[in-house]
Each structure stands twice: as structure tokens, then as C-alpha cells.
Amino acid sequence: MNATAPKEPLDPRDRPARLTVGVVGAGRVGPALAASLQLAGHRPVAASGVSDASVRRAAAMLPDVPLVPPADVLARAELVLLTVPDDALPGLVEGLVETGAVRPGQLLVHTSGRYGTKVLEPALRAGALPLALHPAMTFTGTPVDVQRLAGCSFGVTAPEELRLAAEALVIEMGGEPEWIEEQNRPLYHAALALGANHLVTLVAQSMELLRTAGVGAPDRMLGPLLGAALDNALRSGDAALTGPVARGDAGTVAAHVEELRKHAPAAVAGYLAMARTTADRALAHGMLKPELAEDLLGVLAEGDLR
């Protein structure tokens, strides 16, 4: 389903029935999704979580929902959200199946971006109905996450016979379903990590450098600039490239590298890597003149050797 297309009214036959909902892994994601499903009329009945942070999140976002062991969550819920870290998911699924916790006809939904539904095959053999619903959103573990789900894209993978039900659940949470083929899940997730996770690193590093340069409120300085850059990039792609690398200002880039070596040597490798990638894209799109690119790439290569 195209995430930009207007939503069509759901046929009542395609709507999931009102379901009891359980959460295995009360991290930042699970309670928010369960709270969103509750707003749509479903009923959270159990959650699992052992850390103090998990207990606090569950109490804040799912009040009166008991915290119980994972097997008890599955015993009480018709729809179970498996919201654990990616690396823990295969072992969790196998363990739940081996202990007989998975019931035939039970909807098992994981929220991993990396995996499709193959990771749920042990549960499928036990009669469960597997869905992969990954919200393309960063979570804080607070009630604001429920609001942010409005209009959020979800990477959806499910057996064809469950596709309508999967998309309906996403729409009920306020999201926009985007179908991702099983084999494309790792690439899809890598793209999101490249754009979102690395963005946080770049912004935090930029704020540190601005503080070192004497800027008292780097967040206030960067906010409008980064907001405009993000908006331009989403609208125009590579045509939004600006700055000394895209212009071929080799002298300015050399000065940047020199200053970074003095004040933030750990930032040099990342600067050089991103500058090379930016130069390649600007050159490919005709924004960087070849004669200027030669000097620029020479500066970047020299920066690697120092």
C-alpha cells in the first residue's frame, strides 16, 4: 500500500475483531503500540518486563495491566506483541513454542525491522498467525509516542491471507502500512538506520563541536538549519546538497579537517567518509565540477593519510 495514498474506509470484514492484547518486552515500543490499540478498542490484558524502566513504562502507559511472565502473557492474549531486541527475537520465539505457550489461531506480531515472518516459523508450525509490523519511528518510552504514531509508516510483512488484517491493525494504530517483501527486510531496515540512527550521531557530534566553538545554545542554532535541510532533502533529494563539499571548496574542507584534528580527532574519520560520499553524489548529479572535484578529493585523500 502506498503510504501517500489516501486511506480508504475499511470493509468491516477486513477489520480485526476486538482483541485481547499482550506485550512481551515492555521496552519503549510495546507499551506505545498496545496503548494505541487500546484507543482503537482492543483490550490490553498482560505485559512482561523485568527492569525498573519496563515496570515504570508499563505503569505509565498501560495502567492496571498486570506484569506477568511471557508464557502467561500468551495464555491471556489473542494478539501478542513481541517487542524485544532483534537479536533476542529468534530465541524468544523458539522458547515460547518449546514450552507450549503458543496457541493455534493466536496472532503473533513482532516489531523488528530486520526480520519478516520467517523468524516466526516455529510459531506458525504451532498454529499461530505471524505478522511483522515495524513502525518507522523512534520511541521515547513516554505517552508522546502514541501521538507520534499518527501518520507513521509501518513496514508490513505477512502471509498473503493475513495481509488485510495486518494492514488494518496498522491503520487502527493511526499508521500507514507499507508492504515490504520478506527478502527486502534487511535492506529496508539498513536504510532506516542509515537515515535515523546515524542522524542522531551526526547531530550530537555537531552540537558538541559548536559548544567547543563557544556557541551557548547549539540546539537553538541547529534546529532551524537542520529542519530546513531535512525538508529540502525529502523534497528534492540530491538537488538539496549545499556547502563546501558540493561547491568544491577544497581549501575550506582542508581547514575543516585541520580544526577537527585539533579539537575533535574522533570526528575526522566520519567527516571524511561523509564528505567523500557527498562529493560522489554531487559529482554524479552535475553539481560539483570535475575540475574542482579533483582538488577536493585530493584533500580528502590527504586527510586519510595524516
Coordinates of C-alpha atoms in Angstrom, one line a residue:
M1 CA 0.0 0.0 0.0
N2 CA 1.3 3.4 -0.9
A3 CA 2.0 5.4 2.2
T4 CA 1.0 8.7 0.5
A5 CA -2.3 7.4 -0.8
P6 CA -5.5 8.5 1.0
K7 CA -6.9 5.9 3.3
E8 CA -9.9 4.1 2.1
P9 CA -12.7 3.0 4.5
L10 CA -12.1 -0.5 5.7
D11 CA -14.6 -3.1 4.8
P12 CA -15.9 -4.4 8.2
R13 CA -15.0 -7.9 7.1
D14 CA -11.3 -6.8 7.0
R15 CA -11.3 -5.2 10.4
P16 CA -9.7 -7.3 13.2
A17 CA -12.3 -8.2 15.9
R18 CA -11.8 -6.6 19.2
L19 CA -8.9 -8.5 20.7
T20 CA -7.2 -9.0 24.0
V21 CA -3.6 -7.8 23.7
G22 CA -0.4 -8.9 25.4
V23 CA 3.1 -7.4 25.3
V24 CA 6.2 -9.5 25.6
G25 CA 9.0 -7.0 26.3
A26 CA 7.8 -3.7 27.9
G27 CA 10.5 -1.6 26.3
R28 CA 9.9 1.6 24.5
V29 CA 7.9 0.2 21.6
G30 CA 5.5 -2.4 23.1
P31 CA 3.5 -0.2 25.6
A32 CA 3.1 2.5 22.9
L33 CA 1.6 0.1 20.4
A34 CA -0.6 -1.6 23.0
A35 CA -1.9 1.9 24.1
S36 CA -2.6 2.7 20.5
L37 CA -4.5 -0.5 20.0
Q38 CA -6.4 0.3 23.2
L39 CA -7.6 3.6 21.8
A40 CA -8.9 1.6 18.8
G41 CA -11.0 -0.6 21.1
H42 CA -8.7 -3.5 21.7
R43 CA -8.0 -4.5 25.4
P44 CA -4.5 -4.9 26.8
V45 CA -4.6 -7.7 29.4
A46 CA -1.0 -8.5 30.2
A47 CA 2.6 -7.5 29.7
S48 CA 6.0 -8.8 30.6
G49 CA 9.0 -6.8 31.8
V50 CA 11.6 -7.1 34.5
S51 CA 13.7 -4.0 34.5
D52 CA 12.7 -1.0 36.6
A53 CA 12.3 1.1 33.5
S54 CA 10.0 -1.5 32.0
V55 CA 7.8 -1.5 35.1
R56 CA 7.6 2.2 35.1
R57 CA 6.7 2.4 31.4
A58 CA 4.0 -0.2 31.8
A59 CA 2.6 1.5 34.8
A60 CA 2.5 4.9 32.9
M61 CA 1.2 3.7 29.6
L62 CA -0.8 0.6 30.5
P63 CA -2.2 1.3 33.9
D64 CA -4.0 -1.7 35.6
V65 CA -2.4 -4.1 33.1
P66 CA -0.6 -6.8 35.1
L67 CA 3.1 -7.7 34.6
V68 CA 3.4 -11.4 34.3
P69 CA 5.9 -13.9 32.8
P70 CA 6.0 -14.2 28.9
A71 CA 4.2 -17.6 28.9
D72 CA 1.3 -16.0 31.0
V73 CA 1.1 -13.1 28.5
L74 CA 0.4 -15.6 25.7
A75 CA -2.1 -17.5 27.8
R76 CA -4.2 -14.4 28.3
A77 CA -3.9 -12.6 24.9
E78 CA -5.3 -13.3 21.5
L79 CA -2.9 -10.7 19.9
V80 CA 0.7 -10.8 21.3
L81 CA 3.2 -8.1 20.5
L82 CA 6.8 -9.4 20.7
T83 CA 8.7 -6.2 21.2
V84 CA 12.2 -7.4 22.1
P85 CA 15.6 -6.5 20.6
D86 CA 16.3 -8.1 17.2
D87 CA 18.9 -10.5 18.4
A88 CA 16.7 -11.8 21.1
L89 CA 13.7 -12.5 18.9
P90 CA 14.6 -15.9 17.4
G91 CA 15.4 -17.4 20.8
L92 CA 12.2 -16.0 22.3
V93 CA 10.0 -17.5 19.6
E94 CA 11.7 -20.9 19.9
G95 CA 11.4 -20.8 23.7
L96 CA 7.7 -19.9 23.6
V97 CA 7.0 -22.7 21.2
E98 CA 9.0 -25.3 23.1
T99 CA 7.2 -24.6 26.3
G100 CA 3.8 -24.9 24.6
A101 CA 2.9 -21.2 25.2
V102 CA 1.8 -20.6 21.6
R103 CA -1.8 -21.4 20.8
P104 CA -3.4 -22.2 17.4
G105 CA -5.1 -19.1 15.9
Q106 CA -3.1 -16.7 18.1
L107 CA -1.9 -13.6 16.3
L108 CA 1.9 -13.1 17.0
V109 CA 3.2 -9.7 15.9
H110 CA 6.8 -8.8 16.1
T111 CA 8.1 -5.2 15.6
S112 CA 11.6 -5.9 14.3
G113 CA 12.7 -4.1 11.2
R114 CA 15.3 -6.7 10.4
Y115 CA 13.0 -9.7 10.2
G116 CA 10.0 -10.6 8.2
T117 CA 7.7 -13.5 9.2
K118 CA 10.3 -16.3 8.6
V119 CA 11.6 -15.7 12.2
L120 CA 8.1 -16.7 13.4
E121 CA 8.1 -20.1 11.5
P122 CA 8.3 -22.2 14.7
A123 CA 5.2 -20.4 16.0
L124 CA 3.5 -20.8 12.6
R125 CA 4.0 -24.6 12.8
A126 CA 2.3 -24.4 16.2
G127 CA -0.7 -22.8 14.6
A128 CA 0.0 -19.2 15.3
L129 CA -0.7 -16.4 12.8
P130 CA 2.5 -14.5 12.1
L131 CA 2.7 -10.7 11.4
A132 CA 5.7 -8.4 11.1
L133 CA 4.7 -4.8 11.8
H134 CA 7.7 -2.4 12.2
P135 CA 6.9 1.2 13.0
A136 CA 9.4 3.5 11.2
M137 CA 9.6 5.8 14.2
T138 CA 12.0 6.5 17.1
F139 CA 10.4 5.9 20.5
T140 CA 11.0 7.7 23.8
G141 CA 9.1 5.3 26.1
T142 CA 6.6 8.0 27.1
P143 CA 2.9 8.7 26.1
V144 CA 4.1 11.1 23.4
D145 CA 5.0 8.0 21.3
V146 CA 1.3 7.2 20.9
Q147 CA 0.7 10.6 19.3
R148 CA 3.7 10.2 17.0
L149 CA 2.2 7.0 15.6
A150 CA -0.4 9.1 13.8
G151 CA 0.7 9.1 10.1
C152 CA 3.8 6.9 10.9
S153 CA 4.7 4.4 8.2
F154 CA 4.9 0.7 9.2
G155 CA 6.9 -1.8 7.3
V156 CA 4.4 -4.7 6.9
T157 CA 5.2 -8.3 6.1
A158 CA 2.7 -11.1 6.4
P159 CA 1.3 -14.2 4.6
E160 CA -0.9 -13.1 1.8
E161 CA -4.0 -14.4 3.6
L162 CA -3.2 -12.1 6.6
R163 CA -2.3 -9.0 4.6
L164 CA -5.6 -7.2 5.1
A165 CA -5.6 -8.0 8.8
A166 CA -2.1 -6.7 9.2
E167 CA -2.8 -3.5 7.3
A168 CA -6.0 -3.0 9.3
L169 CA -4.1 -3.2 12.6
V170 CA -1.6 -0.6 11.4
I171 CA -4.4 1.7 10.3
E172 CA -6.1 1.3 13.7
M173 CA -3.0 2.4 15.4
G174 CA -3.0 5.6 13.2
G175 CA -0.2 4.4 11.0
E176 CA 0.3 4.0 7.2
P177 CA 1.1 0.4 6.1
E178 CA 3.9 0.0 3.6
W179 CA 4.3 -3.6 2.2
I180 CA 7.9 -4.9 2.5
E181 CA 8.8 -8.3 0.9
E182 CA 10.4 -10.8 3.1
Q183 CA 13.8 -10.7 1.3
N184 CA 13.9 -6.9 1.4
R185 CA 13.5 -6.6 5.2
P186 CA 17.3 -6.3 6.0
L187 CA 17.8 -3.6 3.3
Y188 CA 14.7 -1.7 4.4
H189 CA 16.0 -1.7 8.0
A190 CA 19.5 -0.7 6.9
A191 CA 18.0 2.3 5.1
L192 CA 16.1 3.4 8.1
A193 CA 19.2 3.0 10.4
L194 CA 21.3 5.0 8.0
G195 CA 18.9 7.8 7.9
A196 CA 17.7 8.0 11.5
N197 CA 20.2 6.4 13.8
H198 CA 23.2 8.0 12.1
L199 CA 21.4 11.3 12.1
V200 CA 21.3 11.3 15.9
T201 CA 25.1 10.7 16.0
L202 CA 25.8 13.5 13.5
V203 CA 23.6 16.0 15.3
A204 CA 25.0 15.1 18.7
Q205 CA 28.6 15.5 17.3
S206 CA 27.7 18.8 15.7
M207 CA 26.3 20.2 18.9
E208 CA 29.5 19.1 20.8
L209 CA 31.7 20.9 18.2
L210 CA 29.5 24.1 18.4
R211 CA 29.9 24.1 22.2
T212 CA 33.6 23.8 21.8
A213 CA 33.5 26.8 19.4
G214 CA 31.7 28.8 22.0
V215 CA 28.1 28.6 20.9
G216 CA 25.9 28.8 24.0
A217 CA 22.8 27.2 22.6
P218 CA 23.8 24.8 19.8
D219 CA 20.3 23.2 19.8
R220 CA 18.7 26.5 19.0
M221 CA 21.2 27.2 16.3
L222 CA 20.9 23.8 14.6
G223 CA 17.1 23.5 14.9
P224 CA 16.1 25.8 12.0
L225 CA 19.1 24.8 9.9
L226 CA 18.6 21.0 10.2
G227 CA 14.8 21.4 9.9
A228 CA 15.3 23.2 6.6
A229 CA 17.9 20.7 5.4
L230 CA 15.7 17.7 6.1
D231 CA 12.7 19.3 4.5
N232 CA 14.8 20.2 1.4
A233 CA 16.3 16.7 1.2
L234 CA 12.9 15.0 1.4
R235 CA 11.5 17.2 -1.3
S236 CA 14.5 17.4 -3.6
G237 CA 17.0 14.6 -2.8
D238 CA 20.5 15.3 -4.0
A239 CA 19.4 18.7 -5.5
A240 CA 19.3 19.9 -1.9
L241 CA 23.0 19.5 -1.4
T242 CA 24.8 22.6 -0.3
G243 CA 28.0 23.5 1.4
P244 CA 31.8 23.5 0.7
V245 CA 31.9 19.9 -0.5
A246 CA 29.1 20.3 -3.0
R247 CA 30.7 23.5 -4.2
G248 CA 34.2 22.0 -4.5
D249 CA 35.8 24.4 -1.9
A250 CA 38.8 22.3 -1.3
G251 CA 40.5 24.9 0.9
T252 CA 37.6 25.2 3.2
V253 CA 37.3 21.4 3.6
A254 CA 41.1 21.3 4.3
A255 CA 40.6 23.9 7.1
H256 CA 37.7 21.8 8.5
V257 CA 39.8 18.7 8.7
E258 CA 42.7 20.6 10.3
E259 CA 40.4 22.0 13.0
L260 CA 38.8 18.7 13.7
R261 CA 42.2 17.1 14.2
K262 CA 42.9 19.7 16.8
H263 CA 39.7 19.7 18.7
A264 CA 37.8 16.5 17.9
P265 CA 40.1 13.9 16.3
A266 CA 37.4 11.2 16.8
A267 CA 35.2 13.1 14.3
V268 CA 37.7 13.2 11.5
A269 CA 37.0 9.7 10.0
G270 CA 33.2 10.4 9.9
Y271 CA 33.7 13.8 8.3
L272 CA 36.0 12.4 5.6
A273 CA 33.7 9.5 4.9
M274 CA 30.6 11.7 4.6
A275 CA 32.5 14.3 2.6
R276 CA 33.6 11.7 0.1
T277 CA 30.0 10.3 -0.2
T278 CA 28.7 13.9 -0.6
A279 CA 31.3 14.7 -3.3
D280 CA 30.4 11.5 -5.2
R281 CA 26.7 12.3 -5.2
A282 CA 27.3 16.0 -6.1
L283 CA 29.6 15.0 -9.0
A284 CA 27.1 12.4 -10.3
H285 CA 24.3 14.9 -10.3
G286 CA 26.4 17.6 -12.1
M287 CA 26.5 19.9 -9.1
L288 CA 30.3 19.6 -8.5
K289 CA 32.5 20.5 -11.4
P290 CA 35.0 17.8 -12.3
E291 CA 38.0 20.2 -12.2
L292 CA 37.1 21.2 -8.7
A293 CA 36.3 17.6 -7.6
E294 CA 39.9 16.6 -8.3
D295 CA 41.4 19.1 -5.8
L296 CA 38.7 18.3 -3.3
L297 CA 39.2 14.5 -3.4
G298 CA 42.9 15.1 -3.1
V299 CA 42.3 17.0 0.2
L300 CA 40.1 14.1 1.4
A301 CA 42.7 11.5 0.5
E302 CA 45.4 13.5 2.2
G303 CA 43.2 13.7 5.3
D304 CA 43.2 9.9 5.5
L305 CA 47.0 9.8 5.4
R306 CA 47.6 12.2 8.2

